[in-house]
Amino acid sequence: MANIIVGVTGGIAAYKAAELVSLLGKQGHDVRCIMTEAAQQFITPLTLQTLSGNPVYTNMFQLQQNPEWKVEHIGLAHWADCVLIVPATADFLGKVANGLADDLLSTCVMATEAPVYFAPAMNDKMYQNPFVQRNIQILRESGYGFVDPVEGNLACGTSGKGKMASVEQIADVVNTLRPQDLAGMRFVITAGPTRESIDPVRFLTNHSSGKMGYALARQAAYRGADVVLISGPTHLAVPFGVTMIPVTSAQQMFEAVQAHFQDADVIIKSAAVADYRPKTVAAQKIKKTDGDMVLELERNADILAWLGEHKTTQLLVGFAAETNDVAENALGKLARKHLDFIAANDVSAAHSGFGKDTNQVTLYGADGSTVALPILSKDETANRILDKILEKRKEQII
Ligand code: CTP
């Protein structure tokens, strides 16, 4: 059973935190509560202390409650397997999204490596406020989880989307926490597009958003793996617990991969690497002329093919972004680049490919296996790919 921190912030839904603490306790979890000052205007620490059977933490500067912890918020942050913020006010979301840590709960959220889930609850107009939505987006992209609010009657007398999810739904988050089955495995994952400079202001690139690679990195890290993410330019936040190596060009990505591949157990190349770069990069901005222009390109190294030639014990996983003859092209790449798996997707399909939040992937193995995944979120697709990799790794070890 898990060690769970329930962080309570100051909204009327705070009373439901008491119910959640009681439910989690009945499910056998060890629960400790942290309350903000505003939360204590709605329910008392005594309520949560009684229901959790543990001391309630309310103050950064109070004397130690647990003598084993040198610093309380760090002690709590380490202790937790999961942190649930119930309810999460607009104020608290804004605070975490902007890196502020000025009380016990926000410092603990900042310091923990455990998954953190927010259950927002507020007036529907507040919830729709662009700043609140932006903060939620930042948090989601940084790998924080959400149990989204639902439509319903709100405390202010109106109704709309802002009512906190049910305590059962929130408790479910803990029950679906993944075991650390990738602990001890080292992953190198590449993601995003590359940029190939033409001159100081222009470059060649592609539509890759990086979402699939980041989902793989995030989920692998959630499952306990050590993850190095080598990423071209994206708008995504670095997933929690992942070591990020930002690169721009295919050549830089190649050098970063060469520097890290030897220590890896698994290499996943989900980046959309430019196959060509301009033969010369103009030192100054190229001025237009009346006529047309021809850009001469030269080949970039095929990083994955190079890995296929140089790998020893590493499992090598490639991606094939195709617009036609998906299976045939993917199987060709699997064989040519000496891969263990290739994840093929049709990037022209409505639910797959660049920038989408869902994907439909077929995973082909060098061992002849084929796993056709349904349309899934990129995070779920990532988990299925990781399951297959783990299965193969276990076979290798046996
Ligand atoms: N890849 C790579 N280095 C390159 C090109 C591609 O490592 N210079 C990797 C990608 O990260 C991906 C796989 O090779 O894992 C397949 O990439 P894709 O663009 O689908 O295919 P290409 O091999 O470039 O072949 P083509 O463009 O002809 O389809």
CSV table of N, CA and C in Angstrom, one decimal, residues 40-174:
chain,number,residue,atom,x,y,z
A,40,GLN,N,-7.4,25.8,6.4
A,40,GLN,CA,-7.8,25.7,7.8
A,40,GLN,C,-9.0,26.6,8.1
A,41,GLN,N,-9.4,27.5,7.2
A,41,GLN,CA,-10.6,28.3,7.3
A,41,GLN,C,-11.8,27.4,7.0
A,42,PHE,N,-11.6,26.3,6.3
A,42,PHE,CA,-12.7,25.5,5.9
A,42,PHE,C,-12.9,24.2,6.7
A,43,ILE,N,-11.8,23.5,7.0
A,43,ILE,CA,-11.9,22.4,7.9
A,43,ILE,C,-10.7,22.5,8.9
A,44,THR,N,-10.8,21.7,9.9
A,44,THR,CA,-9.7,21.8,10.9
A,44,THR,C,-8.7,20.7,10.8
A,45,PRO,N,-7.5,21.0,11.2
A,45,PRO,CA,-6.5,19.9,11.2
A,45,PRO,C,-6.9,18.7,12.1
A,46,LEU,N,-7.7,19.0,13.1
A,46,LEU,CA,-8.1,17.9,14.0
A,46,LEU,C,-9.0,16.9,13.2
A,47,THR,N,-9.8,17.3,12.3
A,47,THR,CA,-10.6,16.4,11.5
A,47,THR,C,-9.7,15.5,10.7
A,48,LEU,N,-8.7,16.0,10.0
A,48,LEU,CA,-7.8,15.2,9.2
A,48,LEU,C,-6.9,14.3,10.0
A,49,GLN,N,-6.5,14.9,11.1
A,49,GLN,CA,-5.6,14.1,12.0
A,49,GLN,C,-6.4,12.8,12.5
A,50,THR,N,-7.7,13.0,12.9
A,50,THR,CA,-8.5,11.9,13.4
A,50,THR,C,-8.7,10.9,12.3
A,51,LEU,N,-9.0,11.4,11.1
A,51,LEU,CA,-9.3,10.4,10.0
A,51,LEU,C,-8.1,9.7,9.5
A,52,SER,N,-6.9,10.4,9.5
A,52,SER,CA,-5.7,9.8,8.9
A,52,SER,C,-4.9,9.0,10.0
A,53,GLY,N,-5.2,9.4,11.2
A,53,GLY,CA,-4.4,8.7,12.3
A,53,GLY,C,-3.0,9.2,12.3
A,54,ASN,N,-2.7,10.3,11.7
A,54,ASN,CA,-1.3,10.8,11.7
A,54,ASN,C,-1.4,12.3,12.0
A,55,PRO,N,-0.2,12.9,12.4
A,55,PRO,CA,-0.2,14.3,12.6
A,55,PRO,C,-0.5,15.0,11.3
A,56,VAL,N,-1.1,16.2,11.4
A,56,VAL,CA,-1.4,17.0,10.2
A,56,VAL,C,-0.3,18.2,10.2
A,57,TYR,N,0.2,18.4,9.0
A,57,TYR,CA,1.3,19.4,8.9
A,57,TYR,C,0.7,20.7,8.3
A,58,THR,N,1.0,21.8,9.0
A,58,THR,CA,0.3,23.0,8.7
A,58,THR,C,1.3,24.2,8.5
A,59,ASN,N,2.5,24.0,9.0
A,59,ASN,CA,3.4,25.2,9.2
A,59,ASN,C,4.8,24.8,8.9
A,60,MET,N,5.4,25.6,8.0
A,60,MET,CA,6.8,25.5,7.7
A,60,MET,C,7.7,25.5,8.9
A,61,PHE,N,7.3,26.3,9.8
A,61,PHE,CA,8.3,26.7,10.9
A,61,PHE,C,7.9,26.2,12.2
A,62,GLN,N,7.0,25.2,12.2
A,62,GLN,CA,6.7,24.6,13.6
A,62,GLN,C,7.8,23.7,13.9
A,63,LEU,N,7.9,23.3,15.2
A,63,LEU,CA,8.9,22.4,15.6
A,63,LEU,C,8.6,21.0,15.0
A,64,GLN,N,9.7,20.2,14.8
A,64,GLN,CA,9.6,18.9,14.1
A,64,GLN,C,8.5,18.0,14.7
A,65,GLN,N,7.7,17.4,13.8
A,65,GLN,CA,6.7,16.4,14.3
A,65,GLN,C,7.3,15.0,14.1
A,66,ASN,N,8.2,14.9,13.2
A,66,ASN,CA,8.8,13.5,13.0
A,66,ASN,C,10.3,13.7,13.2
A,67,PRO,N,10.8,13.1,14.3
A,67,PRO,CA,12.2,13.3,14.7
A,67,PRO,C,13.2,12.7,13.7
A,68,GLU,N,12.7,11.7,12.8
A,68,GLU,CA,13.6,11.1,11.8
A,68,GLU,C,13.9,12.1,10.7
A,69,TRP,N,13.1,13.1,10.5
A,69,TRP,CA,13.3,14.0,9.3
A,69,TRP,C,14.0,15.2,9.8
A,70,LYS,N,15.1,15.5,9.1
A,70,LYS,CA,15.9,16.7,9.5
A,70,LYS,C,15.1,18.0,9.1
A,71,VAL,N,14.6,17.9,7.9
A,71,VAL,CA,13.8,19.1,7.4
A,71,VAL,C,12.4,18.5,7.0
A,72,GLU,N,11.4,19.1,7.6
A,72,GLU,CA,10.1,18.5,7.4
A,72,GLU,C,9.6,18.4,6.0
A,73,HIS,N,9.6,19.4,5.2
A,73,HIS,CA,9.0,19.3,3.9
A,73,HIS,C,9.8,18.4,3.0
A,74,ILE,N,11.1,18.3,3.2
A,74,ILE,CA,11.9,17.3,2.4
A,74,ILE,C,11.6,15.9,2.9
A,75,GLY,N,11.5,15.7,4.2
A,75,GLY,CA,11.2,14.4,4.8
A,75,GLY,C,9.8,13.9,4.2
A,76,LEU,N,8.9,14.8,4.2
A,76,LEU,CA,7.5,14.4,3.7
A,76,LEU,C,7.6,14.1,2.2
A,77,ALA,N,8.4,15.0,1.4
A,77,ALA,CA,8.5,14.8,0.0
A,77,ALA,C,9.1,13.5,-0.4
A,78,HIS,N,10.1,13.0,0.4
A,78,HIS,CA,10.7,11.7,0.2
A,78,HIS,C,9.8,10.5,0.6
A,79,TRP,N,9.1,10.8,1.6
A,79,TRP,CA,8.2,9.7,2.2
A,79,TRP,C,7.1,9.3,1.2
A,80,ALA,N,6.6,10.3,0.5
A,80,ALA,CA,5.4,10.1,-0.4
A,80,ALA,C,5.7,9.2,-1.6
A,81,ASP,N,4.7,8.3,-1.9
A,81,ASP,CA,4.7,7.6,-3.2
A,81,ASP,C,3.8,8.4,-4.1
A,82,CYS,N,3.0,9.3,-3.6
A,82,CYS,CA,2.0,10.0,-4.4
A,82,CYS,C,1.5,11.2,-3.6
A,83,VAL,N,1.3,12.3,-4.3
A,83,VAL,CA,0.8,13.5,-3.7
A,83,VAL,C,-0.5,13.9,-4.4
A,84,LEU,N,-1.6,14.1,-3.6
A,84,LEU,CA,-2.9,14.5,-4.2
A,84,LEU,C,-3.2,15.9,-3.6
A,85,ILE,N,-3.5,16.8,-4.5
A,85,ILE,CA,-3.8,18.2,-4.0
A,85,ILE,C,-5.4,18.3,-4.1
A,86,VAL,N,-6.0,18.3,-3.0
A,86,VAL,CA,-7.5,18.1,-3.0
A,86,VAL,C,-8.1,19.1,-2.0
A,87,PRO,N,-8.8,20.1,-2.3
A,87,PRO,CA,-8.9,20.6,-3.7
A,87,PRO,C,-7.7,21.4,-4.1
A,88,ALA,N,-7.5,21.6,-5.4
A,88,ALA,CA,-6.5,22.5,-5.9
A,88,ALA,C,-7.2,23.8,-6.3
A,89,THR,N,-6.8,24.9,-5.6
A,89,THR,CA,-7.4,26.2,-5.9
A,89,THR,C,-6.7,26.8,-7.1
A,90,ALA,N,-7.3,27.9,-7.7
A,90,ALA,CA,-6.6,28.6,-8.8
A,90,ALA,C,-5.3,29.2,-8.3
A,91,ASP,N,-5.3,29.6,-7.1
A,91,ASP,CA,-4.1,30.2,-6.5
A,91,ASP,C,-3.0,29.2,-6.4
A,92,PHE,N,-3.3,28.0,-5.9
A,92,PHE,CA,-2.3,27.0,-5.7
A,92,PHE,C,-1.7,26.5,-7.0
A,93,LEU,N,-2.6,26.3,-8.0
A,93,LEU,CA,-2.1,25.9,-9.4
A,93,LEU,C,-1.2,26.9,-9.9
A,94,GLY,N,-1.5,28.2,-9.8
A,94,GLY,CA,-0.7,29.3,-10.3
A,94,GLY,C,0.7,29.3,-9.6
A,95,LYS,N,0.6,29.0,-8.3
A,95,LYS,CA,1.9,29.0,-7.5
A,95,LYS,C,2.8,27.9,-8.0
A,96,VAL,N,2.3,26.7,-8.2
A,96,VAL,CA,3.2,25.6,-8.6
A,96,VAL,C,3.7,25.8,-10.0
A,97,ALA,N,2.7,26.3,-10.9
A,97,ALA,CA,3.1,26.4,-12.3
A,97,ALA,C,4.2,27.5,-12.5
A,98,ASN,N,4.3,28.4,-11.5
A,98,ASN,CA,5.3,29.4,-11.6
A,98,ASN,C,6.5,29.2,-10.7
A,99,GLY,N,6.6,28.1,-10.1
A,99,GLY,CA,7.7,27.7,-9.3
A,99,GLY,C,7.8,28.4,-8.0
A,100,LEU,N,6.7,28.9,-7.5
A,100,LEU,CA,6.7,29.5,-6.1
A,100,LEU,C,6.6,28.5,-5.0
A,101,ALA,N,7.3,28.7,-4.0
A,101,ALA,CA,7.3,27.8,-2.9
A,101,ALA,C,7.4,28.5,-1.6
A,102,ASP,N,6.3,29.0,-1.0
A,102,ASP,CA,6.3,29.8,0.1
A,102,ASP,C,5.6,29.3,1.3
A,103,ASP,N,5.2,28.0,1.3
A,103,ASP,CA,4.6,27.4,2.5
A,103,ASP,C,4.9,25.9,2.4
A,104,LEU,N,4.5,25.2,3.5
A,104,LEU,CA,4.9,23.8,3.6
A,104,LEU,C,4.4,23.0,2.4
A,105,LEU,N,3.2,23.2,2.0
A,105,LEU,CA,2.6,22.3,0.9
A,105,LEU,C,3.4,22.6,-0.5
A,106,SER,N,3.5,23.9,-0.8
A,106,SER,CA,4.2,24.2,-2.1
A,106,SER,C,5.7,23.8,-2.1
A,107,THR,N,6.3,23.9,-0.9
A,107,THR,CA,7.7,23.4,-0.9
A,107,THR,C,7.8,21.9,-1.1
A,108,CYS,N,6.8,21.2,-0.5
A,108,CYS,CA,6.8,19.8,-0.5
A,108,CYS,C,6.5,19.3,-2.0
A,109,VAL,N,5.6,20.0,-2.6
A,109,VAL,CA,5.3,19.6,-4.0
A,109,VAL,C,6.5,19.9,-4.9
A,110,MET,N,7.2,20.9,-4.6
A,110,MET,CA,8.4,21.3,-5.4
A,110,MET,C,9.5,20.2,-5.2
A,111,ALA,N,9.6,19.7,-4.0
A,111,ALA,CA,10.7,18.8,-3.7
A,111,ALA,C,10.5,17.3,-3.9
A,112,THR,N,9.2,17.0,-4.2
A,112,THR,CA,9.0,15.5,-4.3
A,112,THR,C,9.2,15.0,-5.6
A,113,GLU,N,9.7,13.7,-5.7
A,113,GLU,CA,9.8,13.0,-7.0
A,113,GLU,C,8.6,12.1,-7.3
A,114,ALA,N,7.7,12.1,-6.3
A,114,ALA,CA,6.5,11.2,-6.5
A,114,ALA,C,5.6,11.9,-7.4
A,115,PRO,N,4.7,11.2,-8.1
A,115,PRO,CA,3.7,11.8,-9.0
A,115,PRO,C,2.8,12.7,-8.2
A,116,VAL,N,2.5,13.8,-8.7
A,116,VAL,CA,1.6,14.8,-8.0
A,116,VAL,C,0.3,14.9,-8.9
A,117,TYR,N,-0.8,14.8,-8.3
A,117,TYR,CA,-2.1,15.0,-9.0
A,117,TYR,C,-2.9,16.1,-8.4
A,118,PHE,N,-3.5,17.0,-9.2
A,118,PHE,CA,-4.3,18.1,-8.7
A,118,PHE,C,-5.8,17.8,-9.0
A,119,ALA,N,-6.6,18.0,-8.1
A,119,ALA,CA,-8.1,17.9,-8.3
A,119,ALA,C,-8.6,19.4,-8.2
A,120,PRO,N,-8.7,20.1,-9.3
A,120,PRO,CA,-9.1,21.5,-9.2
A,120,PRO,C,-10.6,21.6,-8.8
A,121,ALA,N,-10.9,22.6,-8.1
A,121,ALA,CA,-12.3,22.9,-7.7
A,121,ALA,C,-12.5,24.4,-7.6
A,122,MET,N,-13.3,25.0,-8.4
A,122,MET,CA,-13.5,26.4,-8.3
A,122,MET,C,-14.7,26.8,-9.1
A,123,ASN,N,-15.1,28.1,-9.1
A,123,ASN,CA,-16.2,28.6,-9.9
A,123,ASN,C,-15.8,28.4,-11.4
A,124,ASP,N,-16.9,28.1,-12.2
A,124,ASP,CA,-16.6,27.7,-13.6
A,124,ASP,C,-15.9,28.8,-14.4
A,125,LYS,N,-16.3,30.0,-14.1
A,125,LYS,CA,-15.6,31.2,-14.8
A,125,LYS,C,-14.1,31.3,-14.4
A,126,MET,N,-13.9,31.0,-13.2
A,126,MET,CA,-12.5,31.0,-12.7
A,126,MET,C,-11.7,29.9,-13.4
A,127,TYR,N,-12.4,28.8,-13.5
A,127,TYR,CA,-11.7,27.6,-14.1
A,127,TYR,C,-11.4,27.9,-15.6
A,128,GLN,N,-12.3,28.6,-16.3
A,128,GLN,CA,-12.1,28.9,-17.7
A,128,GLN,C,-11.1,30.1,-17.9
A,129,ASN,N,-10.8,30.8,-16.8
A,129,ASN,CA,-9.9,32.0,-16.9
A,129,ASN,C,-8.6,31.6,-17.7
A,130,PRO,N,-8.2,32.4,-18.7
A,130,PRO,CA,-7.0,32.0,-19.5
A,130,PRO,C,-5.8,31.8,-18.7
A,131,PHE,N,-5.6,32.5,-17.6
A,131,PHE,CA,-4.4,32.4,-16.8
A,131,PHE,C,-4.4,31.0,-16.0
A,132,VAL,N,-5.6,30.7,-15.5
A,132,VAL,CA,-5.8,29.4,-14.9
A,132,VAL,C,-5.5,28.3,-15.9
A,133,GLN,N,-6.1,28.4,-17.1
A,133,GLN,CA,-5.9,27.3,-18.1
A,133,GLN,C,-4.5,27.2,-18.5
A,134,ARG,N,-3.8,28.4,-18.6
A,134,ARG,CA,-2.4,28.4,-19.0
A,134,ARG,C,-1.6,27.6,-17.9
A,135,ASN,N,-1.9,27.9,-16.7
A,135,ASN,CA,-1.2,27.3,-15.6
A,135,ASN,C,-1.4,25.8,-15.6
A,136,ILE,N,-2.6,25.4,-15.9
A,136,ILE,CA,-2.9,23.9,-15.9
A,136,ILE,C,-2.2,23.3,-17.1
A,137,GLN,N,-2.1,24.0,-18.2
A,137,GLN,CA,-1.4,23.5,-19.4
A,137,GLN,C,0.1,23.3,-19.0
A,138,ILE,N,0.7,24.3,-18.4
A,138,ILE,CA,2.1,24.2,-18.0
A,138,ILE,C,2.3,23.0,-17.1
A,139,LEU,N,1.4,22.8,-16.2
A,139,LEU,CA,1.6,21.7,-15.2
A,139,LEU,C,1.4,20.4,-15.9
A,140,ARG,N,0.4,20.3,-16.8
A,140,ARG,CA,0.2,19.0,-17.5
A,140,ARG,C,1.5,18.7,-18.3
A,141,GLU,N,2.0,19.7,-19.0
A,141,GLU,CA,3.2,19.5,-19.9
A,141,GLU,C,4.4,19.1,-19.1
A,142,SER,N,4.4,19.5,-17.8
A,142,SER,CA,5.5,19.2,-17.0
A,142,SER,C,5.4,17.8,-16.3
A,143,GLY,N,4.3,17.1,-16.7
A,143,GLY,CA,4.1,15.8,-16.2
A,143,GLY,C,3.2,15.7,-14.9
A,144,TYR,N,2.7,16.8,-14.5
A,144,TYR,CA,1.8,16.7,-13.3
A,144,TYR,C,0.4,16.1,-13.8
A,145,GLY,N,-0.2,15.3,-12.9
A,145,GLY,CA,-1.5,14.7,-13.3
A,145,GLY,C,-2.7,15.6,-12.8
A,146,PHE,N,-3.8,15.4,-13.4
A,146,PHE,CA,-5.0,16.1,-13.1
A,146,PHE,C,-6.2,15.1,-13.0
A,147,VAL,N,-7.0,15.3,-12.0
A,147,VAL,CA,-8.3,14.7,-11.9
A,147,VAL,C,-9.3,15.8,-12.2
A,148,ASP,N,-9.7,15.9,-13.4
A,148,ASP,CA,-10.4,17.1,-13.9
A,148,ASP,C,-11.8,17.3,-13.2
A,149,PRO,N,-12.1,18.6,-13.0
A,149,PRO,CA,-13.4,18.9,-12.4
A,149,PRO,C,-14.5,18.5,-13.3
A,150,VAL,N,-15.7,18.4,-12.8
A,150,VAL,CA,-16.9,18.0,-13.6
A,150,VAL,C,-17.9,19.1,-13.6
A,151,GLU,N,-19.0,18.9,-14.4
A,151,GLU,CA,-20.1,19.9,-14.5
A,151,GLU,C,-20.9,19.6,-13.2
A,152,GLY,N,-21.5,20.6,-12.6
A,152,GLY,CA,-22.4,20.4,-11.5
A,152,GLY,C,-22.7,21.7,-10.8
A,153,ASN,N,-23.5,21.6,-9.7
A,153,ASN,CA,-23.8,22.8,-9.0
A,153,ASN,C,-22.6,23.3,-8.2
A,154,LEU,N,-22.4,24.6,-8.2
A,154,LEU,CA,-21.2,25.1,-7.6
A,154,LEU,C,-21.6,25.9,-6.3
A,155,ALA,N,-20.7,26.0,-5.4
A,155,ALA,CA,-21.0,26.6,-4.1
A,155,ALA,C,-21.5,28.0,-4.2
A,156,CYS,N,-21.0,28.7,-5.3
A,156,CYS,CA,-21.4,30.1,-5.5
A,156,CYS,C,-22.9,30.3,-6.0
A,157,GLY,N,-23.6,29.1,-6.2
A,157,GLY,CA,-25.0,29.2,-6.6
A,157,GLY,C,-25.2,29.0,-8.0
A,158,THR,N,-24.1,29.0,-8.8
A,158,THR,CA,-24.3,28.8,-10.3
A,158,THR,C,-24.0,27.3,-10.5
A,159,SER,N,-24.1,26.9,-11.8
A,159,SER,CA,-23.6,25.5,-12.1
A,159,SER,C,-22.7,25.6,-13.4
A,160,GLY,N,-21.8,24.7,-13.5
A,160,GLY,CA,-20.9,24.7,-14.6
A,160,GLY,C,-19.7,23.7,-14.3
A,161,LYS,N,-18.7,23.8,-15.1
A,161,LYS,CA,-17.6,22.9,-14.9
A,161,LYS,C,-16.6,23.5,-13.9
A,162,GLY,N,-16.5,22.9,-12.8
A,162,GLY,CA,-15.7,23.5,-11.7
A,162,GLY,C,-15.8,22.7,-10.4
A,163,LYS,N,-16.8,21.8,-10.5
A,163,LYS,CA,-17.1,21.0,-9.3
A,163,LYS,C,-16.0,19.9,-9.2
A,164,MET,N,-15.5,19.7,-8.0
A,164,MET,CA,-14.4,18.7,-7.9
A,164,MET,C,-14.8,17.3,-8.3
A,165,ALA,N,-13.9,16.6,-8.9
A,165,ALA,CA,-14.2,15.2,-9.2
A,165,ALA,C,-14.6,14.4,-7.9
A,166,SER,N,-15.2,13.3,-8.0
A,166,SER,CA,-15.6,12.6,-6.8
A,166,SER,C,-14.4,12.0,-6.1
A,167,VAL,N,-14.6,11.8,-4.8
A,167,VAL,CA,-13.4,11.3,-4.0
A,167,VAL,C,-13.0,9.9,-4.5
A,168,GLU,N,-14.0,9.1,-5.0
A,168,GLU,CA,-13.7,7.8,-5.5
A,168,GLU,C,-12.8,7.9,-6.8
A,169,GLN,N,-13.1,8.9,-7.7
A,169,GLN,CA,-12.2,9.1,-8.8
A,169,GLN,C,-10.8,9.5,-8.4
A,170,ILE,N,-10.8,10.4,-7.4
A,170,ILE,CA,-9.5,10.9,-7.0
A,170,ILE,C,-8.7,9.7,-6.4
A,171,ALA,N,-9.4,8.9,-5.6
A,171,ALA,CA,-8.7,7.8,-4.9
A,171,ALA,C,-8.2,6.8,-6.0
A,172,ASP,N,-8.9,6.7,-7.1
A,172,ASP,CA,-8.5,5.8,-8.2
A,172,ASP,C,-7.1,6.0,-8.7
A,173,VAL,N,-6.7,7.3,-8.7
A,173,VAL,CA,-5.4,7.7,-9.2
A,173,VAL,C,-4.3,6.9,-8.5
A,174,VAL,N,-4.5,6.7,-7.2
A,174,VAL,CA,-3.5,6.0,-6.4
A,174,VAL,C,-3.5,4.5,-6.8
